[in-house]
GROMACS .gro file of C-alpha atoms in nm:
model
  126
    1UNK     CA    1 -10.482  -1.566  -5.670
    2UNK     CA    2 -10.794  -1.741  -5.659
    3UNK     CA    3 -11.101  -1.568  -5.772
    4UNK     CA    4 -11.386  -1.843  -5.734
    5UNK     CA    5 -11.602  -1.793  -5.476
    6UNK     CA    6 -11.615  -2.011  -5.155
    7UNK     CA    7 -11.818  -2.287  -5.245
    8UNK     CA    8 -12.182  -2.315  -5.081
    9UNK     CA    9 -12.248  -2.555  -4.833
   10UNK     CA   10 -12.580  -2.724  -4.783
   11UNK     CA   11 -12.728  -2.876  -4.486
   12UNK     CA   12 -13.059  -3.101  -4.404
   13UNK     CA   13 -13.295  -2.970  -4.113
   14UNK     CA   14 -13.447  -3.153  -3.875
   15UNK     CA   15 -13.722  -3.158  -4.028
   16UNK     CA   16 -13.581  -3.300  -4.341
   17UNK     CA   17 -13.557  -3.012  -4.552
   18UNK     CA   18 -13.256  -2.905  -4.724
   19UNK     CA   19 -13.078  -2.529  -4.719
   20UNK     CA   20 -12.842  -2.364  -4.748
   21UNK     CA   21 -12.563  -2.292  -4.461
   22UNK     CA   22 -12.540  -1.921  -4.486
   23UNK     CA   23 -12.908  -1.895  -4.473
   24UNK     CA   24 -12.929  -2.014  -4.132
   25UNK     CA   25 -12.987  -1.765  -3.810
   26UNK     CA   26 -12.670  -1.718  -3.636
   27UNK     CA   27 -12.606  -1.910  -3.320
   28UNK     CA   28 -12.761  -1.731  -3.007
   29UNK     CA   29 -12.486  -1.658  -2.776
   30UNK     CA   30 -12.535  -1.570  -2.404
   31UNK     CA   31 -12.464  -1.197  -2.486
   32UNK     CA   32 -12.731  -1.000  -2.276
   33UNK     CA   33 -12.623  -0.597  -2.375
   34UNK     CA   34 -12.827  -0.386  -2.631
   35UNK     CA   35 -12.935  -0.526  -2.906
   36UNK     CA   36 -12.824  -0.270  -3.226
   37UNK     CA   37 -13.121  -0.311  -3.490
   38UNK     CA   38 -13.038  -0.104  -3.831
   39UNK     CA   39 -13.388  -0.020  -3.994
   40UNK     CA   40 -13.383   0.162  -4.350
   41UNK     CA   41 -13.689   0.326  -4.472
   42UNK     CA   42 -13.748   0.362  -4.785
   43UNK     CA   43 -14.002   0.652  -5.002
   44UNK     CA   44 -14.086   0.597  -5.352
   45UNK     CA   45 -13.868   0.858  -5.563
   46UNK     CA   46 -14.131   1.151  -5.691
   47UNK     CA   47 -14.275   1.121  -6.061
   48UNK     CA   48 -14.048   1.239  -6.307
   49UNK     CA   49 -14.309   1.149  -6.598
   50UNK     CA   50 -14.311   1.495  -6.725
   51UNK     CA   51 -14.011   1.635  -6.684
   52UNK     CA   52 -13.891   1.285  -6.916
   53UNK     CA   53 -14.157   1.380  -7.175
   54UNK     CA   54 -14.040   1.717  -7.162
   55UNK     CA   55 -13.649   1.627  -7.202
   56UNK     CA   56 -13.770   1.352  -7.479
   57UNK     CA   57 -13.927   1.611  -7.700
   58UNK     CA   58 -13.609   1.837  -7.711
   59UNK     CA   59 -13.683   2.144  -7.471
   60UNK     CA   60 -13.459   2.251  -7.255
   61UNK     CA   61 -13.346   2.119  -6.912
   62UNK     CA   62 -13.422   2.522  -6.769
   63UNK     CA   63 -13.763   2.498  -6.891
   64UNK     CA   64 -13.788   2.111  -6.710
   65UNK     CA   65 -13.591   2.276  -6.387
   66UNK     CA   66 -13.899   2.577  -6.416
   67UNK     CA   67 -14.173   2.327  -6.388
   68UNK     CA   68 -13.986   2.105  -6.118
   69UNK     CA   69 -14.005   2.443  -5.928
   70UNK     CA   70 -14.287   2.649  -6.024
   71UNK     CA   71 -14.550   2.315  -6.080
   72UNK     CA   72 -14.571   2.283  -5.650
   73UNK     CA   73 -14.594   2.689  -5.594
   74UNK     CA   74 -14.885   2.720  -5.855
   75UNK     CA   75 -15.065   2.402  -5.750
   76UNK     CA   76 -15.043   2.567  -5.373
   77UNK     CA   77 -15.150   2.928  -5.485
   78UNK     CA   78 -15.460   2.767  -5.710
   79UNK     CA   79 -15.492   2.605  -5.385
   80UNK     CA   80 -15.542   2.865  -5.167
   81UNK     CA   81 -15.749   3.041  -5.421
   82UNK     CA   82 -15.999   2.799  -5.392
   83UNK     CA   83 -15.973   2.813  -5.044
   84UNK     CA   84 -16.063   3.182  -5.052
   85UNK     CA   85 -16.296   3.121  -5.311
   86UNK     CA   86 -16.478   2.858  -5.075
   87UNK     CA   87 -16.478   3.104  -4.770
   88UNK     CA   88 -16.627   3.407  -4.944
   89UNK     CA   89 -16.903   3.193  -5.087
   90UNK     CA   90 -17.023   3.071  -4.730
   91UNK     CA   91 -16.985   3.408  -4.602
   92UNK     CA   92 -17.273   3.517  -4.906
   93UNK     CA   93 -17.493   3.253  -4.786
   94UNK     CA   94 -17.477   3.332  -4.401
   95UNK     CA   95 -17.557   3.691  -4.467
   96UNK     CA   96 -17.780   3.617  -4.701
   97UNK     CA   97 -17.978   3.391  -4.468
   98UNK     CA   98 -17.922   3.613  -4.193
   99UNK     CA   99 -18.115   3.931  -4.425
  100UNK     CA  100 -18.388   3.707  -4.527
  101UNK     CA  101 -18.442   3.634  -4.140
  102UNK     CA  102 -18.391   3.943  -4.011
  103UNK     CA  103 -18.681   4.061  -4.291
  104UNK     CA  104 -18.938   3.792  -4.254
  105UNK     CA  105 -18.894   3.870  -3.875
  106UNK     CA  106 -18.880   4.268  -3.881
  107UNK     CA  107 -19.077   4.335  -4.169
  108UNK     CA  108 -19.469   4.373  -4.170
  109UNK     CA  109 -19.646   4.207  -4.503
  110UNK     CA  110 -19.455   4.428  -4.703
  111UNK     CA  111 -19.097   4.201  -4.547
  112UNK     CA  112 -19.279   3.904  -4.610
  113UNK     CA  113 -19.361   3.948  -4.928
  114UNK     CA  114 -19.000   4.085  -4.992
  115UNK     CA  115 -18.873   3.751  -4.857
  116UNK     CA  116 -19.131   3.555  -5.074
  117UNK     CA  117 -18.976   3.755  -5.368
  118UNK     CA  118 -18.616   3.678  -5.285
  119UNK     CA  119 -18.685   3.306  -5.250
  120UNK     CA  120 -18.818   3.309  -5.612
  121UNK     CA  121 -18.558   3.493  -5.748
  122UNK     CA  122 -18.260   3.218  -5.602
  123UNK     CA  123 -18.524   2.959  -5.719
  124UNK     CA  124 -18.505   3.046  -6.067
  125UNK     CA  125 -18.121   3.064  -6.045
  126UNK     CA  126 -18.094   2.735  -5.989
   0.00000   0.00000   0.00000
């Protein structure tokens, strides 16, 4: 049995380069059905930074499977925390805008005045 492998043969180009023969395109034939075209994609695997730290310094692979699960679920509920967070903080402003309006427009001096004093007040939060 031989095991070499077939040996390589190179050719010169018309243009005077030399290659390689199994680097050429194959020879167009007059074959006119579908074409077949295989594309792979390909995605990055996901970090495993941590859970390599973690296994490097000796803890357990249940504590590294814990974090592989429970990491995404608490960055989504801190997520939607904030979310609420965001929404109930707009909701203060729009009603409080919509008092201070509804006083500087209702109110007499006395509403004015109360508005004046609310103004100073968030001022001096600030």
């Amino acid at each position: 049995m031989n095991h070499l492998p077939e040996p390589v043969r190179v050719v010169q180009l018309p243009d005077g380069t030399y290659t390689y023969a199994d680097h050429l395109p194959a020879p167009q034939g007059t074959f006119s059905g579908p074409q077949v075209v295989h594309q792979h994609i390909h995605q990055a695997p996901p970090d495993r930074t941590v859970q390599r730290i973690a296994l490097g310094s000796g803890i357990g692979a249940g504590t590294v499977a814990a974090g592989v699960y429970f990491g995404p679920l608490l960055v989504g509920a801190l997520t939607a925390i904030a979310a609420n967070l965001a929404l109930l903080a707009f909701l203060a402003a729009v009603l409080a805008w919509g008092v201070v309006s509804v006083v500087k427009s209702v109110g007499g001096t006395d509403g004015k005045a109360a508005a004046k004093t609310l103004a100073r007040t968030r001022k001096r939060r600030r």
